[in-house]
Coordinates of C-alpha atoms in Angstrom, one line a residue:
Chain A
X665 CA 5.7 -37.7 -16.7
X666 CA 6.6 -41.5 -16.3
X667 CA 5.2 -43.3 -13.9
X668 CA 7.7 -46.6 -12.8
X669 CA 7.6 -49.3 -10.1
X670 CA 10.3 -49.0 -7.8
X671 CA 10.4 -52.6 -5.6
X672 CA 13.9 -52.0 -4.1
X673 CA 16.5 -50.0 -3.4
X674 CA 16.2 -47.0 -2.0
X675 CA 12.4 -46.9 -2.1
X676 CA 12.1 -50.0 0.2
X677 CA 8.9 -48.3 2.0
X678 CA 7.4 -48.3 -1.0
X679 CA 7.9 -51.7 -2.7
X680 CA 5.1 -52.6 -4.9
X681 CA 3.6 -49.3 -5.4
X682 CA 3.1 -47.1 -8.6
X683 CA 5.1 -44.5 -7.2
X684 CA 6.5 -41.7 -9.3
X685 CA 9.6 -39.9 -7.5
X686 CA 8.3 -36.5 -8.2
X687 CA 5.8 -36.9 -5.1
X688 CA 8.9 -37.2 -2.8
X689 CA 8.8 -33.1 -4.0
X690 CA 5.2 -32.7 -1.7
X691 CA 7.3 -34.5 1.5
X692 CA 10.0 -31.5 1.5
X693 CA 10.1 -28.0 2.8
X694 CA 11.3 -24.7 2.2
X695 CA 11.8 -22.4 5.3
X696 CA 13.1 -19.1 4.5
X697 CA 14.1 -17.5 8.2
X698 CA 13.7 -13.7 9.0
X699 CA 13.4 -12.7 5.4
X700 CA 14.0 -9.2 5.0
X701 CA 13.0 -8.5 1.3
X702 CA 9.8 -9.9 0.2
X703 CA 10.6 -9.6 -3.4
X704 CA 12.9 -12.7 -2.3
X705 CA 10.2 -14.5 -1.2
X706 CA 8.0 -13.7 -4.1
X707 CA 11.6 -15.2 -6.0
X708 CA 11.4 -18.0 -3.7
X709 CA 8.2 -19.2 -4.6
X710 CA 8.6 -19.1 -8.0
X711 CA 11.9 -20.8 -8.1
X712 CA 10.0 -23.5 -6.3
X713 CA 6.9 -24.1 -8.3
X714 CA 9.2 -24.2 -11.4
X715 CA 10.8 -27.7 -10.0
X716 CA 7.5 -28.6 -8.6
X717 CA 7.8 -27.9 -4.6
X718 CA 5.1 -26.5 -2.9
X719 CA 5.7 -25.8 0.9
X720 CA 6.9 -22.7 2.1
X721 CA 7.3 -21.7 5.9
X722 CA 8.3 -18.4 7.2
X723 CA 9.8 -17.3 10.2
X724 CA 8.9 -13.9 11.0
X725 CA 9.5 -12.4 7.8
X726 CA 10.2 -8.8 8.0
X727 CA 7.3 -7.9 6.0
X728 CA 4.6 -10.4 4.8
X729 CA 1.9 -10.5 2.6
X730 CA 3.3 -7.7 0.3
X731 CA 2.8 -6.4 -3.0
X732 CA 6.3 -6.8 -4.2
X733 CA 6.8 -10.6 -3.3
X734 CA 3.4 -11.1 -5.3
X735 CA 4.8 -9.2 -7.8
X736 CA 8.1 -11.3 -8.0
X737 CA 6.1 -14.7 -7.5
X738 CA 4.2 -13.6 -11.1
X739 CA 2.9 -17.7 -11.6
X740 CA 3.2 -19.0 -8.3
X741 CA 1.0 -16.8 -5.9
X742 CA -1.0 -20.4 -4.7
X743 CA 2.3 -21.0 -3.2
X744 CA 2.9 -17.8 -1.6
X745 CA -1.3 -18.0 0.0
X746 CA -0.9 -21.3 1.2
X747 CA 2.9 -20.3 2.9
X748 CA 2.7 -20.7 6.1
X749 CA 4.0 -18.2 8.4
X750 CA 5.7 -19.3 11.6
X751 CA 7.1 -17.7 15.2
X752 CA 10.0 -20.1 15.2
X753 CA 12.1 -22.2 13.4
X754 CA 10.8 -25.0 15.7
X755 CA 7.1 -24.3 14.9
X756 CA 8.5 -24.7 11.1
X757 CA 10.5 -27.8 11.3
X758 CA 7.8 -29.2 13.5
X759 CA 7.0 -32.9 11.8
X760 CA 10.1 -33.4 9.6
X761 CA 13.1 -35.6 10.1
X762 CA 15.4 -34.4 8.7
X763 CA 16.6 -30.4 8.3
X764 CA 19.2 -29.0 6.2
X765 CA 20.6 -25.8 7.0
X766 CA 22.0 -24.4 3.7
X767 CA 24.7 -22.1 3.2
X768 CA 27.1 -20.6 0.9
X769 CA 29.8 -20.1 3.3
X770 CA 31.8 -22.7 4.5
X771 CA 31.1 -23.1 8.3
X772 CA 32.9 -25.0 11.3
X773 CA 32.4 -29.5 10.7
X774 CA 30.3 -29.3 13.6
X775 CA 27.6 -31.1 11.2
X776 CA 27.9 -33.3 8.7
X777 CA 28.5 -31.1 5.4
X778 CA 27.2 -32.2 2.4
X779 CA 27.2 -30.4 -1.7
X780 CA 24.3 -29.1 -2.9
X781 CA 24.1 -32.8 -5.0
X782 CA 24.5 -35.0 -2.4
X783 CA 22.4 -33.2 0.0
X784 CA 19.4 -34.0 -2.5
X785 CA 19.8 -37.0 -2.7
X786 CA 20.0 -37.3 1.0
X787 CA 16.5 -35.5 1.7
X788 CA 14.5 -37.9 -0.7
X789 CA 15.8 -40.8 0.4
X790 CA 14.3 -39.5 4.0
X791 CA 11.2 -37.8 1.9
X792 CA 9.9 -41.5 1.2
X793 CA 8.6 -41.3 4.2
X794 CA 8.6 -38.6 6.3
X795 CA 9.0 -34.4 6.3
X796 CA 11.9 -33.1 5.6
X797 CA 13.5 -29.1 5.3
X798 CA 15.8 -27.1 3.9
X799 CA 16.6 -24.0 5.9
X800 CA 17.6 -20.5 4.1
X801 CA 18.8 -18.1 6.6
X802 CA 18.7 -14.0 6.4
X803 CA 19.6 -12.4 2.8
X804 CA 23.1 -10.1 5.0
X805 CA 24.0 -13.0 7.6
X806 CA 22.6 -15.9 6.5
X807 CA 21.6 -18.9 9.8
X808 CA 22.4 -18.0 13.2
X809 CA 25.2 -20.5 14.7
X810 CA 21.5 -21.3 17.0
X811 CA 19.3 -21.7 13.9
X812 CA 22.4 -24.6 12.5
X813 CA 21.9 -26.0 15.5
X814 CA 18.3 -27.1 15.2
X815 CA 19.3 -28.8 11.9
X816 CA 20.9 -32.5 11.2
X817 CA 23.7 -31.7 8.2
X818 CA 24.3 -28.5 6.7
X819 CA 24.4 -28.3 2.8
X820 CA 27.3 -26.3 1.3
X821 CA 26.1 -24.5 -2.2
X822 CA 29.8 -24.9 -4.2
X823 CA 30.7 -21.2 -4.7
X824 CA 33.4 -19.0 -6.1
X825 CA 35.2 -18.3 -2.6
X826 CA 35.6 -15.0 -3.5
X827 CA 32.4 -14.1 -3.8
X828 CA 29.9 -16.5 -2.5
X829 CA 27.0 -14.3 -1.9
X830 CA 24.2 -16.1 -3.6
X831 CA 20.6 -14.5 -4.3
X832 CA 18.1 -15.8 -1.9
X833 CA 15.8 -16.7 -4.5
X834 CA 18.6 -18.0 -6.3
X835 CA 19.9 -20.3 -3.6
X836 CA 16.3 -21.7 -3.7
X837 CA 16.4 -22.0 -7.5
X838 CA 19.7 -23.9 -7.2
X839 CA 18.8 -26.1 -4.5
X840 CA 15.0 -26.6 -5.4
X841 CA 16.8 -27.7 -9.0
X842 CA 19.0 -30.3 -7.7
X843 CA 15.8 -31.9 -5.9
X844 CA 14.5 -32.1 -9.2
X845 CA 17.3 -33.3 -10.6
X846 CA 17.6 -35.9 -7.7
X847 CA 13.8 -37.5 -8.7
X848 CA 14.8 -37.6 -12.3
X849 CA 17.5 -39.8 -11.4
X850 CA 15.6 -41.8 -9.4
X851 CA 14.1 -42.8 -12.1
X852 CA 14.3 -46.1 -13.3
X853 CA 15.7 -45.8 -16.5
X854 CA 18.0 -42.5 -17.3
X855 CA 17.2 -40.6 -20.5
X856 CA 19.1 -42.6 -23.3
X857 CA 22.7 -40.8 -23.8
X858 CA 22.7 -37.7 -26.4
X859 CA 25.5 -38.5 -28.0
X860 CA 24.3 -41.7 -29.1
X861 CA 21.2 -40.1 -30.7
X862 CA 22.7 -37.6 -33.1
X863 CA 19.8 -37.1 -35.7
X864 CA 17.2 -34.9 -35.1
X865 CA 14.2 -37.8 -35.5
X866 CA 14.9 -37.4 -39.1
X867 CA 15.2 -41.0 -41.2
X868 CA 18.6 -42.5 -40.8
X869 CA 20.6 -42.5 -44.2
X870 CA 22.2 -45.6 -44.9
X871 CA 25.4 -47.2 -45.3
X872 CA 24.5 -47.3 -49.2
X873 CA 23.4 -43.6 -49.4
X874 CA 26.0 -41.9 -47.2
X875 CA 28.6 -43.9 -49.8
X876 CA 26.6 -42.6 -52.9
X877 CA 26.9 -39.1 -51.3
X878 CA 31.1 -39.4 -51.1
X879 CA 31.3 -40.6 -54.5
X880 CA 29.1 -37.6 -55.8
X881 CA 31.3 -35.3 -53.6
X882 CA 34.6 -36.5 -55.1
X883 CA 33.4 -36.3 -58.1
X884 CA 32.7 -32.7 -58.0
X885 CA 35.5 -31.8 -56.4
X886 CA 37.2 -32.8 -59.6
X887 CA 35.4 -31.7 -62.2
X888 CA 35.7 -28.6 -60.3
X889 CA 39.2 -28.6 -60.7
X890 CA 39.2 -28.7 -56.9
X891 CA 40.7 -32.1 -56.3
X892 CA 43.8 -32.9 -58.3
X893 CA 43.3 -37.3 -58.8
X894 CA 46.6 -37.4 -59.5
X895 CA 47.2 -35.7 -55.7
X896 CA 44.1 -36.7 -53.4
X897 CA 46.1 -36.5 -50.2
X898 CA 43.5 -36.7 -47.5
X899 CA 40.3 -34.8 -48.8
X900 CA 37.9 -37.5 -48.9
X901 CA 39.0 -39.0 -45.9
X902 CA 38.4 -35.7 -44.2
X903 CA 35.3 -35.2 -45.5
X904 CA 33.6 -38.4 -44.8
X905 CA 35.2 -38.3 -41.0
X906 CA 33.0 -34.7 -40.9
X907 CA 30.3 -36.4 -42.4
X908 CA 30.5 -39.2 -39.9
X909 CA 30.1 -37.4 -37.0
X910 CA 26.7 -35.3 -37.8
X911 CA 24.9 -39.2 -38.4
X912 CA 23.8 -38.0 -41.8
X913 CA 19.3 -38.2 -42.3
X914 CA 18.0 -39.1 -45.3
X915 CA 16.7 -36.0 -46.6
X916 CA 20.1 -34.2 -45.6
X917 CA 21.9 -36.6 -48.3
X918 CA 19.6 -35.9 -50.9
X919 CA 19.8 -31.9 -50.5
X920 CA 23.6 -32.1 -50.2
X921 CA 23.3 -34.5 -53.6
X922 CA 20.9 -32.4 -55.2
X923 CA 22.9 -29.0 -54.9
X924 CA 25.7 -31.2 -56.6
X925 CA 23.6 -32.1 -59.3
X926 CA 23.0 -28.4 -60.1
X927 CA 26.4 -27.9 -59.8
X928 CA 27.4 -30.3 -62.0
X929 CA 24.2 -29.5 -64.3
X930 CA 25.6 -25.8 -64.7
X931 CA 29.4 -26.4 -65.2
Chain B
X231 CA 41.8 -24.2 -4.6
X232 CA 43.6 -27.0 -5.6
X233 CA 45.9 -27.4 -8.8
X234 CA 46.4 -30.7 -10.7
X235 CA 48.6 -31.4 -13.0
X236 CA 46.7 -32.8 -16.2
X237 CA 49.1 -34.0 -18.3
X238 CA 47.1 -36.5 -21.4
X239 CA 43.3 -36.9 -22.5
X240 CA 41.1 -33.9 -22.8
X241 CA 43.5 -31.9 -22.1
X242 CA 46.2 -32.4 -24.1
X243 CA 46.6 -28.9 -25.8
X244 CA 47.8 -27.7 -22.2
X245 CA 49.7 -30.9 -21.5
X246 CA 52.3 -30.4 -18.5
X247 CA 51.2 -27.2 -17.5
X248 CA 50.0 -26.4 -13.6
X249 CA 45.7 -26.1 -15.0
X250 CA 43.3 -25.4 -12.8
X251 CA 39.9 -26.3 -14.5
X252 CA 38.1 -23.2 -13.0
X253 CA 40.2 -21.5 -15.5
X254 CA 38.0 -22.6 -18.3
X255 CA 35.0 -20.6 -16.5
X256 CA 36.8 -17.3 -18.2
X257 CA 36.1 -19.0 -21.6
X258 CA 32.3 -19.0 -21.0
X259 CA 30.5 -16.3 -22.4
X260 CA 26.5 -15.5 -20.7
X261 CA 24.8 -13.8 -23.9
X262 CA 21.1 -12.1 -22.6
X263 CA 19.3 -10.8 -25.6
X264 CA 16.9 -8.2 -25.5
X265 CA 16.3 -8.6 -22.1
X266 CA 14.0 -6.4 -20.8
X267 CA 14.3 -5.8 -17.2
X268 CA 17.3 -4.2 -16.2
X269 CA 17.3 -6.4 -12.8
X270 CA 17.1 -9.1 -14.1
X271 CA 21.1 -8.0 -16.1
X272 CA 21.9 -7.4 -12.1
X273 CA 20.6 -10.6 -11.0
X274 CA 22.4 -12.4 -13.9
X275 CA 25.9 -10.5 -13.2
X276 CA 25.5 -11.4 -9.2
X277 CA 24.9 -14.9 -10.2
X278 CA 27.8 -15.3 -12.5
X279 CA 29.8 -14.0 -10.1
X280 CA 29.0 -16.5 -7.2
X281 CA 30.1 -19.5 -9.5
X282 CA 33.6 -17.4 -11.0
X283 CA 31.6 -17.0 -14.1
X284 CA 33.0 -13.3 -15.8
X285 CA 32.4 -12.8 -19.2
X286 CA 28.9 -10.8 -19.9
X287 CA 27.2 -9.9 -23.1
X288 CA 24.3 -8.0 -23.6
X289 CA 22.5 -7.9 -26.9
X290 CA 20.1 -4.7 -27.5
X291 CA 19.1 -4.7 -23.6
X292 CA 16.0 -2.9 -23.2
X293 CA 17.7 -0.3 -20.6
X294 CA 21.6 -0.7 -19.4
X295 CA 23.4 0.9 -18.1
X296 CA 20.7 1.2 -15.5
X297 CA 20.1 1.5 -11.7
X298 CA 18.1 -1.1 -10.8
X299 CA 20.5 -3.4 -12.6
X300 CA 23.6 -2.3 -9.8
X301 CA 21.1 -2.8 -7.0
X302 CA 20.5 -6.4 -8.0
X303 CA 23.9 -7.0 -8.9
X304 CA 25.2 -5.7 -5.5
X305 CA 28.9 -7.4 -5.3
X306 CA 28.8 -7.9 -8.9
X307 CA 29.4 -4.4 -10.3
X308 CA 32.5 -5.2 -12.0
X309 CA 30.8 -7.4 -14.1
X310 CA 28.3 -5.0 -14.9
X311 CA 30.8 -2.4 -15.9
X312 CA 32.7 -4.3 -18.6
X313 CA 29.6 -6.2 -19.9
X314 CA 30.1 -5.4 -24.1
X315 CA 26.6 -4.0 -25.5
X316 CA 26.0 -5.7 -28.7
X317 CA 23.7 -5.2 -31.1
X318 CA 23.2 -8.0 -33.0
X319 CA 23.5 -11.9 -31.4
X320 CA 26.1 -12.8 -34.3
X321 CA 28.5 -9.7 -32.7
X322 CA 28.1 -11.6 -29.4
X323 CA 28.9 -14.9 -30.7
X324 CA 31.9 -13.7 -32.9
X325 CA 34.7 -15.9 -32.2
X326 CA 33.2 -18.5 -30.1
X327 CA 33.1 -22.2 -31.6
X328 CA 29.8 -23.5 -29.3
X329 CA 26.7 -21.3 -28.6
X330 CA 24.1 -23.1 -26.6
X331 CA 20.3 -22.1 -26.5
X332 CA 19.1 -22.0 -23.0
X333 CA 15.6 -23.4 -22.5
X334 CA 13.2 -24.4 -20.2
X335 CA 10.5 -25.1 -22.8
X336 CA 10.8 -28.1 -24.8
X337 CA 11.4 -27.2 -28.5
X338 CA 11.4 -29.1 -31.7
X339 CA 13.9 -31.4 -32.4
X340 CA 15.6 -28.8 -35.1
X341 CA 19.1 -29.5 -32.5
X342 CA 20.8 -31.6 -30.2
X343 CA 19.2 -31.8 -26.8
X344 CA 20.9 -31.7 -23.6
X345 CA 20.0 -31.1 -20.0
X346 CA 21.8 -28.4 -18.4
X347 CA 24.2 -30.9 -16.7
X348 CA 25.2 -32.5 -19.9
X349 CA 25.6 -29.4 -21.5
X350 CA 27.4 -27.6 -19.1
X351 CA 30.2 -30.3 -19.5
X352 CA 29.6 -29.9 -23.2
X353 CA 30.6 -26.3 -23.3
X354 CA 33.5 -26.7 -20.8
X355 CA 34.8 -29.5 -22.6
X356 CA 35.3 -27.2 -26.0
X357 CA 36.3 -23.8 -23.6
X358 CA 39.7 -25.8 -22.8
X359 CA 40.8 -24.2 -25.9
X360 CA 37.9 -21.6 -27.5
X361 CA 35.0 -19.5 -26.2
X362 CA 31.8 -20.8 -26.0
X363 CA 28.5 -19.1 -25.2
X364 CA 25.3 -19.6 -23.3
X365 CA 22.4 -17.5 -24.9
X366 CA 19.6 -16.4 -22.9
X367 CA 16.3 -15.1 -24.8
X368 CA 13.5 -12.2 -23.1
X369 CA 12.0 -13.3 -20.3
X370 CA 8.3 -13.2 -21.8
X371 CA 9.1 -15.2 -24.8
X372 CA 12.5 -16.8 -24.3
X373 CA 15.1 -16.7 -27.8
X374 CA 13.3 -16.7 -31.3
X375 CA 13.8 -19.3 -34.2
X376 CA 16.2 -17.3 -36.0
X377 CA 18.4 -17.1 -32.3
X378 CA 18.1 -21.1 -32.0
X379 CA 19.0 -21.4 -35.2
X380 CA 22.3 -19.3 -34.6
X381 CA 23.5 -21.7 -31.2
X382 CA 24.3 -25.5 -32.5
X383 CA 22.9 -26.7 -29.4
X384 CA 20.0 -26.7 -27.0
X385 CA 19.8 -26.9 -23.4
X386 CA 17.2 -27.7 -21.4
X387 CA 16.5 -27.1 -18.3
X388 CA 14.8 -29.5 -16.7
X389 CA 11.2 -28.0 -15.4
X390 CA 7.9 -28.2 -14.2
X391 CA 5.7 -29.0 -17.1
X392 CA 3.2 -27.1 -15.1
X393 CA 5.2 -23.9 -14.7
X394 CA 8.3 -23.7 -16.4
X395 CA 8.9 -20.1 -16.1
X396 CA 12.0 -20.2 -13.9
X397 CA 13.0 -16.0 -13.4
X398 CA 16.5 -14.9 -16.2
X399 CA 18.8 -14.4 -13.5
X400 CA 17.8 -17.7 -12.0
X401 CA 18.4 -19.4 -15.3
X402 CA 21.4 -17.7 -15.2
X403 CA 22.1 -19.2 -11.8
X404 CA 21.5 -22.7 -12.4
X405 CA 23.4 -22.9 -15.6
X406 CA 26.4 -21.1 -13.9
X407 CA 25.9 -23.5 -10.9
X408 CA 26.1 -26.6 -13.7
X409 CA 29.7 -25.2 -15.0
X410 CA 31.2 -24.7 -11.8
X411 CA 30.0 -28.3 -10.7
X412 CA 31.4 -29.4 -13.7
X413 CA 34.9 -28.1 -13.5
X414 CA 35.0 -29.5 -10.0
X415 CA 34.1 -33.1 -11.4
X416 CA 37.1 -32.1 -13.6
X417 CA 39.3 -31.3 -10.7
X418 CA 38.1 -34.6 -9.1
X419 CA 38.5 -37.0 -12.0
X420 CA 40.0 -35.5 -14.8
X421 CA 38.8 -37.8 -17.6
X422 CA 41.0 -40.6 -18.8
X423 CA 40.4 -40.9 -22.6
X424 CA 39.1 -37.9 -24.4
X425 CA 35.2 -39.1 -24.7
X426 CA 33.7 -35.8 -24.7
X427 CA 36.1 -35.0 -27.8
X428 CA 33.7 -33.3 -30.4
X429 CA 35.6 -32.6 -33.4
X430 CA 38.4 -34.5 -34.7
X431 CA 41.5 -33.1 -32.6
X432 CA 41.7 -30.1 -35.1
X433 CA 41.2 -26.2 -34.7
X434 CA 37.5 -26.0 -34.4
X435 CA 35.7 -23.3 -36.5
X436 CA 34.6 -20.3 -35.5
X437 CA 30.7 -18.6 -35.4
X438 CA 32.0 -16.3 -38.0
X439 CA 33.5 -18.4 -40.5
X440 CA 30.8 -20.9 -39.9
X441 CA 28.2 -18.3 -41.0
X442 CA 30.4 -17.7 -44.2
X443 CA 30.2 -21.2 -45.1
X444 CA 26.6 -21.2 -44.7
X445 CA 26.2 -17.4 -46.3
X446 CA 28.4 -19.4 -49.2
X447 CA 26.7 -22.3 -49.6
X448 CA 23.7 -20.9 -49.7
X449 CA 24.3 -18.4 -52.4
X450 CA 25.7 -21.8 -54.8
X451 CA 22.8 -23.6 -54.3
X452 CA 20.7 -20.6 -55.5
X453 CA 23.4 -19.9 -58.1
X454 CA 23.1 -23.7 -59.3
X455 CA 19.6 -23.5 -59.6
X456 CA 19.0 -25.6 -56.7
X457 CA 17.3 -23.1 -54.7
X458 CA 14.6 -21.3 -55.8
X459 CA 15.1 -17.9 -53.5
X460 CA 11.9 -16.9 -53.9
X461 CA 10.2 -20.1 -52.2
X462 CA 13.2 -21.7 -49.9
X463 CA 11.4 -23.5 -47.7
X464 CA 14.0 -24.5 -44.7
X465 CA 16.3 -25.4 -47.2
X466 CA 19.1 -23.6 -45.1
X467 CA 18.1 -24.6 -42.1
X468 CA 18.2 -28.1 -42.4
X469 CA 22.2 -27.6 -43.8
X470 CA 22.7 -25.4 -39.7
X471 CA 21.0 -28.7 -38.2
X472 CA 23.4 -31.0 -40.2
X473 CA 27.1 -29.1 -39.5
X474 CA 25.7 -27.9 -36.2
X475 CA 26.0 -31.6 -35.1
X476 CA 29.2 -32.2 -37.0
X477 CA 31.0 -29.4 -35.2
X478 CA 33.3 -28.1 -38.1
X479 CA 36.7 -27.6 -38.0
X480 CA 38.9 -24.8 -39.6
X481 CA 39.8 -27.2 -42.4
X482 CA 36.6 -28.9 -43.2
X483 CA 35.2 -25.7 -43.8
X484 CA 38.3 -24.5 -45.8
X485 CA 37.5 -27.2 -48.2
X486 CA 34.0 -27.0 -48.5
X487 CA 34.4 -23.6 -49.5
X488 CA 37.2 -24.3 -51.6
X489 CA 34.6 -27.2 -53.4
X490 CA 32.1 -24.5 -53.8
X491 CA 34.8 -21.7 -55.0
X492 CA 35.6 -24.1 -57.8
X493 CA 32.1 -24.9 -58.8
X494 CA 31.5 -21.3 -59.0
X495 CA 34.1 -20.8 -61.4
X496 CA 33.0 -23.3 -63.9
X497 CA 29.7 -22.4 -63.8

């Protein structure tokens, strides 16, 4: 992982520092209230340890330790030992600064509703410094209207309206991924675009090469008797636009060339 | 949900008509192969369904139908029920024009990378007029070689180095999560200038004919004396890696076939 120096912006607090944005992930909490399936906890825990969170608070779960969530957590029983188990949502968000009630439903605008997306982004600013939460209600009814209420914006996953019934664990796995997400872009400099790295690491062929490579090709196709010289229309033109859009390496022009050759060798 | 009338760039093969970019969700194929826990199928199918995802295929599951697979699934039984049972990855793939490898390990650099953000806009950008496909491997070991070498891209899903084992169905979740976002970035801001264009504005090829091509060249460069079939190194894989970046089109591969026809004949 990259380490970068972040001297403004958004990490104010921490100007001058070696500070990598993945350690915002320690500042940020998962509170899963009156669980009633521990194998969605288990699911919980490993959603979270795949993105790199670590704290988990529970409010009354129904039933906790338990086999099942230790067998769904398969990698990331440290989280589920170290969970701690609450009374009360206040005991839980006890510390932080900021809670997030999440939800899949859409719910009255008596708080401020943020995207799954944006909702990151909003907790790590906040995570520089302080504790901060995202709250998962009940698998059938999700937060109580009082349980909203001890929370400063509510986070809306996107869902088909029709069915918006997300997975616990999943909901955790969605949101615990957009955190991620979140860090990575806080890094300084964003992975270089795809699209402009089209070879696999492979030599770049040259100008010279790729050029060679046409003539070869249309020389084939005619003494194959595919291409008519008399009647070229567009072939060439369509090849080399094909041919220009996979970045040709190196060693890809010389198999393509040396399969002519023993073409050409056998005709 | 809103409708917006798209009426130029990316979508110009449904120019002037009422498009709703969730639409393009029925084009997106989730392909599980030889998965082995039948809750995990459940988990997948109640995932799909939370971000309008529909379209399930099942390569050689371990057990399916199966009971523990409708449990998971809860609300998502319709999906279960008209999942097609393959039984080889090419069946699932027939007909689609992009199959993406779903990872959370880092692999070689054999194909394009992209994270699942990137490639969910990817795949919707080609399902505005062809299926495309997001292939999931077993959960202990994830899709083999010969399965990467069948999709023409990678996705990544960005992990903990540490413990990158995120669960199947929540894969599943995240990647669906990425597409729905992505359609409602399309909603938003429908692109001005067709960027995310892959292939030349023609008919993209299909899995299957793309396989023919490959089947065809292959057998010529044996044929030629190229290819020695008893020692052929990655000889063919190097040629996937090569027109997996190109993205062919219908033509392009009508005329490198009908360049290899004609060699045949003279030889």
């Amino acid at each position: 992982m990259h380490r970068v120096v972040i001297s403004n912006g958004v990490f104010n607090g921490l100007s001058g520092l070696n500070v990598n944005p993945l350690h915002l992930l320690d500042k940020v909490r998962i509170v899963l209230s009156h669980t009633s399936h521990p194998g969605n906890i288990g699911g919980a825990a490993r959603a979270m340890k795949t993105m790199g969170l670590d704290s988990l608070y529970l409010v009354n779960p129904r039933f906790f330790p338990d086999k099942e969530a230790e067998r769904r957590a398969t990698g990331a029983l440290d989280i589920l030992h170290k969970a701690k188990v609450c009374d009360t949502l206040d005991e839980a968000l006890s510390g932080t600064v900021l809670a997030a009630a999440v939800t899949a439903r859409q719910r009255d605008l008596s708080h401020e509703v943020f995207d799954g997306r944006q909702g990151a982004t909003k907790l790590l600013d906040l995570a520089q410094k302080d504790f901060v939460a995202l709250v998962f209600g009940t698998e059938m009814s999700g937060l109580t209207t009082l349980e909203v209420s001890k929370c400063q914006i509510i986070i809306h996953i996107p869902a088909n309206p029709e069915y918006s019934s997300l997975n616990l664990a999943s909901a955790v796995q969605v949101m615990a991924y957009e955190l991620r997400m979140a860090c990575r872009d806080l890094l300084e400099t964003p992975p270089a675009s795809p699209t402009l790295t089209l070879h696999g690491g492979g030599m770049a062929a040259t100008f010279d090469e790729i050029e060679l490579l046409y003539a070869h090709l249309e020389q084939v196709a005619i003494s194959s008797g595919f291409l008519d010289p008399q009647e070229p229309k567009r072939l060439m033109q369509r090849m080399r636009r094909l041919f220009a859009r996979a970045r040709l390496e190196k060693e890809e022009v010389n198999i393509l060339r040396g399969i002519l050759s023993a073409c050409e060798k056998r005709m």
